Short mmCIF file of C-alpha atoms in Angstrom, two decimals:
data_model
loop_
_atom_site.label_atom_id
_atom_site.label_comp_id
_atom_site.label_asym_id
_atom_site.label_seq_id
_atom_site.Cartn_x
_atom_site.Cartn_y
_atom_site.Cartn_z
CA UNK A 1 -136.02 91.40 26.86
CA UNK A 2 -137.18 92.04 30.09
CA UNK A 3 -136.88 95.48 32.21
CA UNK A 4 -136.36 95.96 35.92
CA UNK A 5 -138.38 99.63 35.81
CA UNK A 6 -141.47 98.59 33.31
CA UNK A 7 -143.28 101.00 34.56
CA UNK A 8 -140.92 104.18 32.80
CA UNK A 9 -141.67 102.52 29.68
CA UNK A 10 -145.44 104.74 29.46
CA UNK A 11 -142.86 107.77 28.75
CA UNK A 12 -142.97 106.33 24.93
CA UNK A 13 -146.88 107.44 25.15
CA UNK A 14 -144.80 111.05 24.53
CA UNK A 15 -142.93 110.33 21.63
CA UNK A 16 -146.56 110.20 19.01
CA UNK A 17 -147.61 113.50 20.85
CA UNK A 18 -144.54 115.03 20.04
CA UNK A 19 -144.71 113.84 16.35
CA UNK A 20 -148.32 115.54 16.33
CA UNK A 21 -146.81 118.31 18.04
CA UNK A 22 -144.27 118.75 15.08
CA UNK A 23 -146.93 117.99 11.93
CA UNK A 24 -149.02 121.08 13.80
CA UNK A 25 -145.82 123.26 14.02
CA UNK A 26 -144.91 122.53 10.47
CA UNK A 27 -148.17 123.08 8.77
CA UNK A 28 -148.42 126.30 11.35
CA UNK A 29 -144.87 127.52 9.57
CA UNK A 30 -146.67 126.99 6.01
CA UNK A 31 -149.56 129.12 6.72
CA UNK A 32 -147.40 131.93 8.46
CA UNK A 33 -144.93 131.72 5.52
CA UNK A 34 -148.15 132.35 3.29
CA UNK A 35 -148.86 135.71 4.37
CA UNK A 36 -145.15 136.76 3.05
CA UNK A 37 -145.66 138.15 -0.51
CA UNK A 38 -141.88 138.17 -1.20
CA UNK A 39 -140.95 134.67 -2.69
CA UNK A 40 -137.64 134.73 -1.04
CA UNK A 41 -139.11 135.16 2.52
CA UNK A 42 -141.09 132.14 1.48
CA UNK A 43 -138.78 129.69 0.99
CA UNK A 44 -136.29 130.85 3.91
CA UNK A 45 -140.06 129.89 5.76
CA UNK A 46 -140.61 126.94 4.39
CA UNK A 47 -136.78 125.48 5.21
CA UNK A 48 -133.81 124.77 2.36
CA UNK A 49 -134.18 121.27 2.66
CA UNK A 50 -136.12 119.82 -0.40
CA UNK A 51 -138.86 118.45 0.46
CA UNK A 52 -138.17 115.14 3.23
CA UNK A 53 -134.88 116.15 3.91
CA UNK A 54 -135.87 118.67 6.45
CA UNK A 55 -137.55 116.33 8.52
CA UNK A 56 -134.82 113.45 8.71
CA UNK A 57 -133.24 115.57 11.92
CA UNK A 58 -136.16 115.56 13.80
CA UNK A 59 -137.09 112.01 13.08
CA UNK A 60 -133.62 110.43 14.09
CA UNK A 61 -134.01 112.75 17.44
CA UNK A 62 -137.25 111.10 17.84
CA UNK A 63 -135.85 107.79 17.52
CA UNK A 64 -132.93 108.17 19.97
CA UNK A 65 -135.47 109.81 22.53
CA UNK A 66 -137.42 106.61 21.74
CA UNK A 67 -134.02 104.76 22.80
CA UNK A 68 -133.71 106.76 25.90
CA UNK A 69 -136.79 106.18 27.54
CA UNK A 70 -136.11 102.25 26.89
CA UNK A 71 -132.47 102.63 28.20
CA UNK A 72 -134.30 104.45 31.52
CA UNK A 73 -136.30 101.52 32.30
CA UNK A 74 -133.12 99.38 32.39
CA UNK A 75 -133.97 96.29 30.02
CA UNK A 76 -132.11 93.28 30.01
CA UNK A 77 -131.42 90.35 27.35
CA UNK A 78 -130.61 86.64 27.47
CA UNK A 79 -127.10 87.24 25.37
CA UNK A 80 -125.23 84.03 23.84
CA UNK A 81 -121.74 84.58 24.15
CA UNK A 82 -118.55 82.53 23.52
CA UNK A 83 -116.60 80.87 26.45
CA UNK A 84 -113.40 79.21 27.11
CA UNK A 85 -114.48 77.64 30.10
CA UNK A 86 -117.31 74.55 30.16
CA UNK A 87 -117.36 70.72 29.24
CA UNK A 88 -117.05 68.51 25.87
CA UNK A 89 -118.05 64.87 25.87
CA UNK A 90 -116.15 63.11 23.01
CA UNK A 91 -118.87 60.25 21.83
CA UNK A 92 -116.90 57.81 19.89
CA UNK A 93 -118.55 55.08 18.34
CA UNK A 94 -116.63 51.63 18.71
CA UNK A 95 -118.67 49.48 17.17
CA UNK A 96 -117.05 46.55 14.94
CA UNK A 97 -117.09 48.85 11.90
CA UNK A 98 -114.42 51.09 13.27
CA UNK A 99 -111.98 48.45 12.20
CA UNK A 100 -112.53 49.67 8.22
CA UNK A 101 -109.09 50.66 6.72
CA UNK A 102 -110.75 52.82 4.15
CA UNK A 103 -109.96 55.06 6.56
CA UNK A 104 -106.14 54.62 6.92
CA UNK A 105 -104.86 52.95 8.93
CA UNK A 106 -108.55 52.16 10.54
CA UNK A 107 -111.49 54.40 11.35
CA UNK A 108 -110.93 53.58 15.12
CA UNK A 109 -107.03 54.70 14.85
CA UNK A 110 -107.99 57.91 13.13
CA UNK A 111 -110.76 59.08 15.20
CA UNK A 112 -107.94 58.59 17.98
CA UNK A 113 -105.84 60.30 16.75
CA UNK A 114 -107.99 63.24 15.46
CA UNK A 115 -109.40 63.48 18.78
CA UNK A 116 -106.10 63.43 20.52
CA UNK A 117 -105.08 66.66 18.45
CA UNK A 118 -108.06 68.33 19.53
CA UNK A 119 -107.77 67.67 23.66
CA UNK A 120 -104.07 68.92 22.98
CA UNK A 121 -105.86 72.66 21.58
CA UNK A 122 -108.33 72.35 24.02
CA UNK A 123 -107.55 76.14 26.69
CA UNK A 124 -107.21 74.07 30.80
CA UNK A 125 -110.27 75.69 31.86
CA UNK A 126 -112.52 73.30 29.36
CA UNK A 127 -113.40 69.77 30.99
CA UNK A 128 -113.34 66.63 28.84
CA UNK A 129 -115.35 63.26 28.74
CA UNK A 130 -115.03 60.32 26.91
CA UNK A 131 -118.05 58.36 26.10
CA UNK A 132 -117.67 54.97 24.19
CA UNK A 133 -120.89 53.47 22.86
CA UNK A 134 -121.41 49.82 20.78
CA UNK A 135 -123.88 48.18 21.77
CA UNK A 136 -123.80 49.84 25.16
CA UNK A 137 -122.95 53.12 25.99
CA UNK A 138 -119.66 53.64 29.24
CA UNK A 139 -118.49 56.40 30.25
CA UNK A 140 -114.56 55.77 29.65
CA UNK A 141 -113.40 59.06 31.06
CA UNK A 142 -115.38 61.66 33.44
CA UNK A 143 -115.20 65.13 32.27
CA UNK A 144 -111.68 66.20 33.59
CA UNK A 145 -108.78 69.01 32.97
CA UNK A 146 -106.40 66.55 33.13
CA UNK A 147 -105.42 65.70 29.33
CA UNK A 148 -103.19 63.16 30.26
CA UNK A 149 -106.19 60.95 31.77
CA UNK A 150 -108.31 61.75 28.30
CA UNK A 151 -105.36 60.67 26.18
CA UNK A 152 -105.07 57.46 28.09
CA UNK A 153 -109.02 57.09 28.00
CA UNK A 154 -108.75 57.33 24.08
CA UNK A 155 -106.23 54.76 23.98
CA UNK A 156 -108.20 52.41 25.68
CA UNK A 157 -110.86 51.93 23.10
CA UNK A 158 -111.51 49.39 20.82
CA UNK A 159 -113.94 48.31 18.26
CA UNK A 160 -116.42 45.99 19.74
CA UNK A 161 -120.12 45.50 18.04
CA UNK A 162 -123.33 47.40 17.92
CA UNK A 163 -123.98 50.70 17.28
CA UNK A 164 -125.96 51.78 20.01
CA UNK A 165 -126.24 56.19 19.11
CA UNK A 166 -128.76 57.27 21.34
CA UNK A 167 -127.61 55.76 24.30
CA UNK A 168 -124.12 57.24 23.30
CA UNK A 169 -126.06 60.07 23.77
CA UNK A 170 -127.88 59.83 26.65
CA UNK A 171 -125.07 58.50 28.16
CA UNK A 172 -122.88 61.34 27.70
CA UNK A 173 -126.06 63.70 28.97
CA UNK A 174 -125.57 62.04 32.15
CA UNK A 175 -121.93 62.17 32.34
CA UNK A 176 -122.32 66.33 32.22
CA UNK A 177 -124.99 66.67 34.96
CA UNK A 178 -123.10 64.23 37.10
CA UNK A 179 -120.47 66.58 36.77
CA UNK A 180 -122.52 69.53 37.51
CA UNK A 181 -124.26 67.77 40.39
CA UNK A 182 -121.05 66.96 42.09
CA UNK A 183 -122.78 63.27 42.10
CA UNK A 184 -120.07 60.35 41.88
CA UNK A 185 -118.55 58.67 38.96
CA UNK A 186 -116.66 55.47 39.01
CA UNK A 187 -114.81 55.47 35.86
CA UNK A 188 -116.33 52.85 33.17
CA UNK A 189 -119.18 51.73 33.79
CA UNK A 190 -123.20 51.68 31.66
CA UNK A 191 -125.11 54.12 32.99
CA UNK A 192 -128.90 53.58 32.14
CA UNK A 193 -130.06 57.26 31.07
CA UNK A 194 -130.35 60.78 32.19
CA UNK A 195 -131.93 61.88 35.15
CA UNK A 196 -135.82 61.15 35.50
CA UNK A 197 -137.96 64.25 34.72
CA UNK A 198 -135.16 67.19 34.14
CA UNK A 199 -136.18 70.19 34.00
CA UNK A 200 -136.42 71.38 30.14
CA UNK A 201 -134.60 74.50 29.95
CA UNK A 202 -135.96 77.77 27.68
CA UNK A 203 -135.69 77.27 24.03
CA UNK A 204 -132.62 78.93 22.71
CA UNK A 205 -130.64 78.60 26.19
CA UNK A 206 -127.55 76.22 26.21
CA UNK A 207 -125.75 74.64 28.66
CA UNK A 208 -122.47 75.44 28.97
CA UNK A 209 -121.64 71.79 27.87
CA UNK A 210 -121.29 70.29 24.38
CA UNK A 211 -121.40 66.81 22.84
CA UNK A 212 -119.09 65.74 19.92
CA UNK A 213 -120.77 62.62 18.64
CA UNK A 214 -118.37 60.29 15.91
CA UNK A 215 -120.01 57.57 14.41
CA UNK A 216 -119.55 55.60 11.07
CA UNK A 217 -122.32 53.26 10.93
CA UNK A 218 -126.35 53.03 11.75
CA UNK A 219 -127.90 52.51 15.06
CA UNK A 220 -129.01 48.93 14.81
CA UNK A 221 -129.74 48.75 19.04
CA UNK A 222 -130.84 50.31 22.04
CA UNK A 223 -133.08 53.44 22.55
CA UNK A 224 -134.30 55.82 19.70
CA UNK A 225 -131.76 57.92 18.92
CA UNK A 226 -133.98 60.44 17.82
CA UNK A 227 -135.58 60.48 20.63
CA UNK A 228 -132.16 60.69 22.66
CA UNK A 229 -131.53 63.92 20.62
CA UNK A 230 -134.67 65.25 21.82
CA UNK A 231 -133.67 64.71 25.50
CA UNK A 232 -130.54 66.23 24.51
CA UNK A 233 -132.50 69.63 23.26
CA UNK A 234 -135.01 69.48 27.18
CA UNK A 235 -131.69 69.82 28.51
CA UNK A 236 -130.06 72.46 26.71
CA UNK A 237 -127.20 70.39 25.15
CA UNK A 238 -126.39 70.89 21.39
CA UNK A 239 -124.89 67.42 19.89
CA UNK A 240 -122.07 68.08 17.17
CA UNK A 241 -122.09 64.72 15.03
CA UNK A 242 -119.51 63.64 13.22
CA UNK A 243 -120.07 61.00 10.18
CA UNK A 244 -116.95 58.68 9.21
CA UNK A 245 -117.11 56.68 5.77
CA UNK A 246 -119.09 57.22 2.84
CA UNK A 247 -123.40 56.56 2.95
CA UNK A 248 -122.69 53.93 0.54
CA UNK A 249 -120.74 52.08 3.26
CA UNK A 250 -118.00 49.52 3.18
CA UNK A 251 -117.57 45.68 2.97
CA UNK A 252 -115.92 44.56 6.57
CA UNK A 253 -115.34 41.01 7.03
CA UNK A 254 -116.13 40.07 10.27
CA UNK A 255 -115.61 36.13 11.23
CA UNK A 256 -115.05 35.09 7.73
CA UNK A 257 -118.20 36.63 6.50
CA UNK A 258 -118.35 39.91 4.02
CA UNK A 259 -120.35 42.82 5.75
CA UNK A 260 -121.75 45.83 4.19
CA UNK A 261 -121.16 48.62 6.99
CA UNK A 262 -123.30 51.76 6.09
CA UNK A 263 -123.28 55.27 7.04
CA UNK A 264 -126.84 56.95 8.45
CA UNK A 265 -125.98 60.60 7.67
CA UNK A 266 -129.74 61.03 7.77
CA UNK A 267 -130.08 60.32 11.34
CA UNK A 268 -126.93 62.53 12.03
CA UNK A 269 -127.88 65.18 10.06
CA UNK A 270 -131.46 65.45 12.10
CA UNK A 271 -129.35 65.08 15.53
CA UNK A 272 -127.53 68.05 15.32
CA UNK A 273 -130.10 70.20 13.45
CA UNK A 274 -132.40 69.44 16.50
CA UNK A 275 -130.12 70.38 18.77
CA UNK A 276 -129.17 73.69 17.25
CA UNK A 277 -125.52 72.06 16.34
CA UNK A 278 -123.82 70.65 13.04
CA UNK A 279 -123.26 67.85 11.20
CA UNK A 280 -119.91 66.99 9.32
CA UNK A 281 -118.97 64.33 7.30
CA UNK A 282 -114.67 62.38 7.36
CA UNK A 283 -113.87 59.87 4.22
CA UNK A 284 -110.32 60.60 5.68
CA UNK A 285 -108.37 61.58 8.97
CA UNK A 286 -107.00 65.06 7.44
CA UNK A 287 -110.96 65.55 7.03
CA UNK A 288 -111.49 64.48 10.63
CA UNK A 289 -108.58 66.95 11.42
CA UNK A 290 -109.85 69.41 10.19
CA UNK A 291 -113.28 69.19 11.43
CA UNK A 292 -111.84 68.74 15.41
CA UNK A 293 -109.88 72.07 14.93
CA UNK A 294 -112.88 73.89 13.64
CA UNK A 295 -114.92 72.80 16.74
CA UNK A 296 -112.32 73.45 18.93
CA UNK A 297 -113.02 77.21 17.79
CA UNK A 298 -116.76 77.41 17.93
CA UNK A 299 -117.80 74.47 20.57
CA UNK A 300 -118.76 76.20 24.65
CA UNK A 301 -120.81 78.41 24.63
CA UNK A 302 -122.94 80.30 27.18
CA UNK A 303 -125.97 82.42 27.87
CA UNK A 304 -126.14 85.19 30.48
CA UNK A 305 -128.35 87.39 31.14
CA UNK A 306 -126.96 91.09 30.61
CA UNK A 307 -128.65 94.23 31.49
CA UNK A 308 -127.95 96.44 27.93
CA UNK A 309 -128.94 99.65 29.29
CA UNK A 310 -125.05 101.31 28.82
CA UNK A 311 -125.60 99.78 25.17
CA UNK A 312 -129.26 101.73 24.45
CA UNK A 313 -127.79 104.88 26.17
CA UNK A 314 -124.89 104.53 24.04
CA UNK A 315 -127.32 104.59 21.01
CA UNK A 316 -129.24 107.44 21.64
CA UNK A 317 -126.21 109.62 22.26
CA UNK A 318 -124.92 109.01 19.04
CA UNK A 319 -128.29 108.91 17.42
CA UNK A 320 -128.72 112.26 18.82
CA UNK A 321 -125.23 113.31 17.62
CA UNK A 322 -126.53 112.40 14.00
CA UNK A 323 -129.34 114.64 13.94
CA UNK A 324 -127.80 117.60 15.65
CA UNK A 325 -125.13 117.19 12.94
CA UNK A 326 -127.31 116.79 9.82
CA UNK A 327 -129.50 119.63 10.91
CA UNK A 328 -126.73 121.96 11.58
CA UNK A 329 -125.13 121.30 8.39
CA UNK A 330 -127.98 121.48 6.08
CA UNK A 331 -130.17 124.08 7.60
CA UNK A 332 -127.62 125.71 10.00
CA UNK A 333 -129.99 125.04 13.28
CA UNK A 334 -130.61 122.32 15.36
CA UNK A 335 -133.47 119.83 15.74
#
């Protein structure tokens, strides 16, 4: 929280005198109540509250004064709000793996068609990629509004080899700040990283741009992908991943030999907890359904910075309110 008049903020040296001022008062009341021999006139002294009750008023009208004085000096907060409007990169892994039918009728086929039904809930106002990564990582489709362009981009894949998840990542890092940099793009093509030295944004601060990473096997080539999550987390991009399969993995035969295809939900699992995101895991496409419609609720998000002084002001009325109202009706007078 930062404030644009700091300087108001010594007025909260005057909320501790005034709490001396009211333990001198009180004990002041005691002793003048003393010198009353009638037990009656004693109590009606000493208050009707028993015993902290009678100073709950006061202290809740110390609290909203407290709120005041930080409401005068204007403060403002880095606030994390939800927002229809921003970018989603779609990650999808196409390695040879993809051609499993343990997920019917394929992996690949499924993730399609999963990801299909989420561009179709997907408000105009939110931009979609496609990134495909095997053993390389292309950037199918720019981020566009146009769902018709990202439906044909999804069509287009097919499983090829490698598994390749950080530059999948890095890759689709690049895709979002080529976007935001107005630099161009020229449709599918490698791209060999994000930019050199970004500038690490604040810890906690997102840009307004997700990644939705689906992958079903381990990353057997190309750069860390650890390490690619990391770059992900300078930059202020939180990396949903999304594990198809089971971590005991499959047999795919691939050129007449048997293949055991395993799942690293390990290395998934740390991606998005780095990046402040979450991990899921699809044995089937209702599960991969059903985990596209939840993000499709909960993906762009964005920070602004709000000034919350109507908020604070807001408090101490009401705060205020409470003791006038709690001191009236137990004592019949106010604060």
């Amino acid at each position: 929280m930062v404030f644009q008049w700091p300087q108001l903020l010594w007025l909260l040296l005057l909320i501790p005198a005034l709490v001396v001022l009211y333990i001198i008062a009180q004990r002041r009341r005691q002793k003048y109540a003393l010198r009353y021999a009638s037990l009656s006139l004693v109590k009606e002294a000493m208050g009707r509250g028993p015993g902290f009750r009678r100073h709950i008023p006061p202290l809740i009208f110390l609290l909203g004064l407290s709120v005041m004085i930080l409401a005068l000096a204007r403060p403002s907060a880095v606030v994390i709000l939800p927002s229809q409007e921003g970018t989603v990169i779609l990650t999808i892994d196409v390695s040879g793996s993809m051609a499993a039918d343990d997920v019917k009728p394929n992996r690949m086929e499924a993730a399609k068609s999963a990801a299909h039904a989420f561009v179709e809930r997907q408000p105009t106002q939110v931009q979609i990629g496609i990134v495909s990564f095997s053993d390389n990582a292309f950037v199918v489709q720019t981020p566009t509004d146009d769902k018709e362009a990202v439906y044909a981009a999804l069509n287009r894949l097919q499983p090829q080899r490698g598994t390749a998840i950080g530059r999948g990542i890095l890759t689709s890092i690049d895709a979002i700040f080529e976007q935001a940099n107005d630099e161009p793009n020229f449709g599918a093509r490698p791209t060999p990283g994000p930019t050199p030295t970004p500038v690490p944004v604040p810890k906690g601060q997102y840009a307004p741009a997700v990644v939705v990473l689906l992958s079903d096997g381990e990353s057997n080539v190309g750069p860390d992908p650890q390490e690619a999550a990391q770059t992900a987390v300078d930059r202020g991009v939180r990396v949903y991943t999304i594990g198809v399969g089971k971590p005991e993995g499959t047999i795919l035969h691939v050129q007449g030999r048997a293949v055991r295809v395993r799942l690293d939900e390990k290395v998934l699992k740390y991606i998005a907890d780095l990046t402040d995101a979450e991990y899921f895991a699809a044995t089937n496409e209702n599960d991969l359904r059903a985990i596209y419609e939840k993000l499709s609720t909960q993906l762009v998000m964005r920070t602004q910075k709000t000034e919350i002084t109507a908020i604070l002001t807001g408090i101490a009325a009401a705060l205020s309110l409470i003791a006038g109202f709690l001191s009236l009706m137990w004592f019949n007078r106010l604060p």
